[in-house]
Short mmCIF file of C-alpha atoms in Angstrom, two decimals:
data_model
loop_
_atom_site.label_atom_id
_atom_site.label_comp_id
_atom_site.label_asym_id
_atom_site.label_seq_id
_atom_site.Cartn_x
_atom_site.Cartn_y
_atom_site.Cartn_z
CA MET P 1 -50.17 -2.21 27.96
CA LEU P 2 -49.00 0.11 25.18
CA CYS P 3 -48.19 3.04 27.41
CA ALA P 4 -46.85 1.12 30.36
CA CYS P 5 -44.39 -0.88 28.26
CA GLY P 6 -42.15 2.08 27.52
CA TYR P 7 -42.09 3.43 31.03
CA SER P 8 -41.34 0.12 32.69
CA ARG P 9 -38.82 -1.03 30.02
CA ARG P 10 -41.09 -3.88 28.93
CA LEU P 11 -40.73 -3.56 25.17
CA PRO P 12 -40.50 -7.32 24.42
CA PRO P 13 -44.17 -7.96 25.36
CA LEU P 14 -45.13 -5.05 23.11
CA ILE P 15 -43.11 -6.54 20.24
CA GLU P 16 -44.87 -9.87 20.74
CA PHE P 17 -48.26 -8.13 20.87
CA ILE P 18 -47.63 -6.17 17.65
CA CYS P 19 -46.26 -9.22 15.83
CA LYS P 20 -49.27 -11.31 16.86
CA ALA P 21 -51.60 -8.55 15.61
CA TYR P 22 -49.61 -8.44 12.36
CA HIS P 23 -49.99 -12.21 12.00
CA ASP P 24 -53.71 -12.11 12.75
CA THR P 25 -54.62 -9.22 10.45
CA THR P 26 -52.26 -9.34 7.47
CA ALA P 27 -53.73 -10.60 4.22
CA VAL P 28 -51.82 -12.61 1.63
CA ARG P 29 -51.83 -9.66 -0.78
CA GLN P 30 -50.18 -7.46 1.85
CA LEU P 31 -47.21 -9.83 1.98
CA ILE P 32 -46.29 -8.63 -1.52
CA GLU P 33 -45.16 -5.37 0.05
CA GLY P 34 -43.14 -7.29 2.65
CA GLU P 35 -41.03 -5.10 4.88
CA ARG P 36 -42.81 -1.84 3.93
CA ASN P 37 -46.13 -3.28 5.06
CA LEU P 38 -44.54 -4.48 8.30
CA GLN P 39 -42.94 -1.07 8.93
CA GLY P 40 -46.24 0.72 8.47
CA PHE P 41 -47.98 -1.70 10.79
CA MET P 42 -45.28 -1.30 13.48
CA ASN P 43 -45.33 2.49 13.11
CA ALA P 44 -49.09 2.60 13.63
CA TYR P 45 -48.84 0.67 16.89
CA LEU P 46 -45.70 2.33 18.22
CA THR P 47 -47.09 5.84 17.81
CA LEU P 48 -50.06 5.03 20.06
CA THR P 49 -47.96 5.72 23.15
CA ASN P 50 -47.07 9.18 24.41
CA TYR P 51 -44.05 7.92 26.30
CA TYR P 52 -41.92 7.94 23.16
CA LEU P 53 -41.29 10.07 20.12
CA VAL P 54 -41.18 7.53 17.31
CA ALA P 55 -38.83 8.36 14.46
CA PRO P 56 -38.91 5.92 11.53
CA GLU P 57 -35.98 5.69 9.13
CA MET P 58 -33.54 7.76 11.19
CA GLU P 59 -30.13 8.05 9.59
CA PHE P 60 -27.27 6.76 11.73
CA SER P 61 -23.78 5.84 10.47
CA HIS P 62 -24.77 6.20 6.80
CA GLY P 63 -27.70 3.80 7.14
CA TYR P 64 -31.32 4.00 8.18
CA CYS P 65 -32.55 2.44 11.39
CA ASP P 66 -36.17 1.31 11.03
CA PHE P 67 -37.33 2.95 14.29
CA PHE P 68 -35.79 5.14 16.95
CA LEU P 69 -37.89 5.46 20.09
CA LEU P 70 -36.74 8.45 22.09
CA PRO P 71 -38.36 9.22 25.45
CA ASN P 72 -40.80 12.12 25.40
CA TYR P 73 -38.85 13.97 28.10
CA LEU P 74 -41.09 17.03 28.15
CA THR P 75 -44.12 15.04 29.25
CA TYR P 76 -42.46 12.03 30.90
CA PRO P 77 -39.04 13.02 32.27
CA MET P 78 -38.85 9.77 34.27
CA VAL P 79 -38.57 7.51 31.20
CA ALA P 80 -35.02 6.17 31.23
CA HIS P 81 -34.87 3.87 28.20
CA SER P 82 -34.46 4.48 24.46
CA TYR P 83 -34.78 1.90 21.68
CA ILE P 84 -33.63 1.38 18.16
CA LEU P 85 -35.49 -1.30 16.25
CA GLU P 86 -34.25 -3.00 13.13
CA LEU P 87 -36.93 -4.98 11.31
CA LYS P 88 -35.99 -7.76 8.96
CA TYR P 89 -38.55 -9.40 6.72
CA LEU P 90 -38.18 -12.79 5.04
CA LYS P 91 -40.47 -14.15 2.35
CA ALA P 92 -42.52 -17.10 3.52
CA ASP P 93 -40.43 -19.55 1.49
CA ALA P 94 -37.03 -18.29 2.74
CA THR P 95 -34.56 -20.92 3.86
CA GLU P 96 -32.94 -21.26 7.27
CA THR P 97 -29.61 -20.29 5.68
CA GLU P 98 -31.14 -17.07 4.33
CA ALA P 99 -32.63 -16.33 7.76
CA GLU P 100 -29.30 -16.85 9.52
CA LYS P 101 -27.44 -14.68 7.01
CA GLN P 102 -30.03 -11.91 7.32
CA TRP P 103 -29.88 -12.08 11.13
CA THR P 104 -26.07 -11.83 11.17
CA GLU P 105 -26.18 -8.79 8.88
CA ALA P 106 -28.91 -7.15 11.00
CA VAL P 107 -26.88 -7.60 14.20
CA LYS P 108 -23.85 -5.98 12.57
CA GLN P 109 -26.06 -3.19 11.20
CA ILE P 110 -27.72 -2.34 14.52
CA LYS P 111 -24.40 -2.37 16.38
CA THR P 112 -23.15 0.22 13.89
CA TYR P 113 -26.25 2.36 14.46
CA ALA P 114 -25.94 2.06 18.25
CA ALA P 115 -22.37 3.38 18.14
CA ASP P 116 -23.31 6.44 16.07
CA LYS P 117 -22.24 9.70 17.76
CA LYS P 118 -25.41 11.53 16.68
CA LEU P 119 -27.58 8.83 18.23
CA GLN P 120 -25.52 8.82 21.41
CA SER P 121 -25.93 12.60 21.76
CA MET P 122 -29.73 12.24 21.50
CA LEU P 123 -30.02 9.79 24.41
CA HIS P 124 -29.72 12.40 27.19
CA GLY P 125 -28.64 9.78 29.69
CA SER P 126 -31.26 7.18 28.80
CA THR P 127 -30.20 3.56 28.35
CA LEU P 128 -30.20 2.45 24.72
CA HIS P 129 -31.65 -0.94 23.80
CA PRO P 130 -30.86 -2.06 20.22
CA ILE P 131 -33.40 -4.70 19.16
CA VAL P 132 -33.52 -6.78 15.98
CA ILE P 133 -36.87 -8.25 14.95
CA GLN P 134 -37.12 -10.89 12.23
CA ILE P 135 -40.44 -11.77 10.59
CA LYS P 136 -40.99 -14.52 8.02
CA GLY P 137 -44.21 -14.15 6.07
CA TYR P 138 -46.76 -13.51 8.82
CA ASP P 139 -44.73 -14.93 11.68
CA LEU P 140 -42.29 -13.62 14.24
CA VAL P 141 -39.16 -15.73 13.85
CA LYS P 142 -36.89 -14.09 16.37
CA TYR P 143 -36.29 -10.88 18.26
CA GLU P 144 -33.45 -10.04 20.53
CA GLU P 145 -31.83 -7.12 22.29
CA ILE P 146 -28.31 -6.89 20.89
CA LYS P 147 -25.48 -6.00 23.21
CA ALA P 148 -23.45 -3.24 21.61
#
């Protein structure tokens, strides 16, 4: 599943898989670190595939995208999709209003990253899929591909 997801453009099942694993394995103490813990967990899973070069914290438009997944063209020239992932973490006691505000800001943020000229030059003809992922405590709240 990990390798096939990138090649066939099936990243949403991979996101669900990683978020379920995060939910099932994260301890209460790890929630103290919040987004950093989540980023490390996602990075560990995302780098298991050879289909993509995973670049965490890439700078685009004077901000840092959590993950840029660029096809590994040397080994897999047929991969036609690239991804930028923006992770957003909410504390377990966050309100719905806080979640909505965070989501709105994340959508604006990822649209800015997606329009970055440096990012666009790195795509080499692949289709870019900007995705925002929101986690609250242990749980996946929402994830969505954002139309740029």
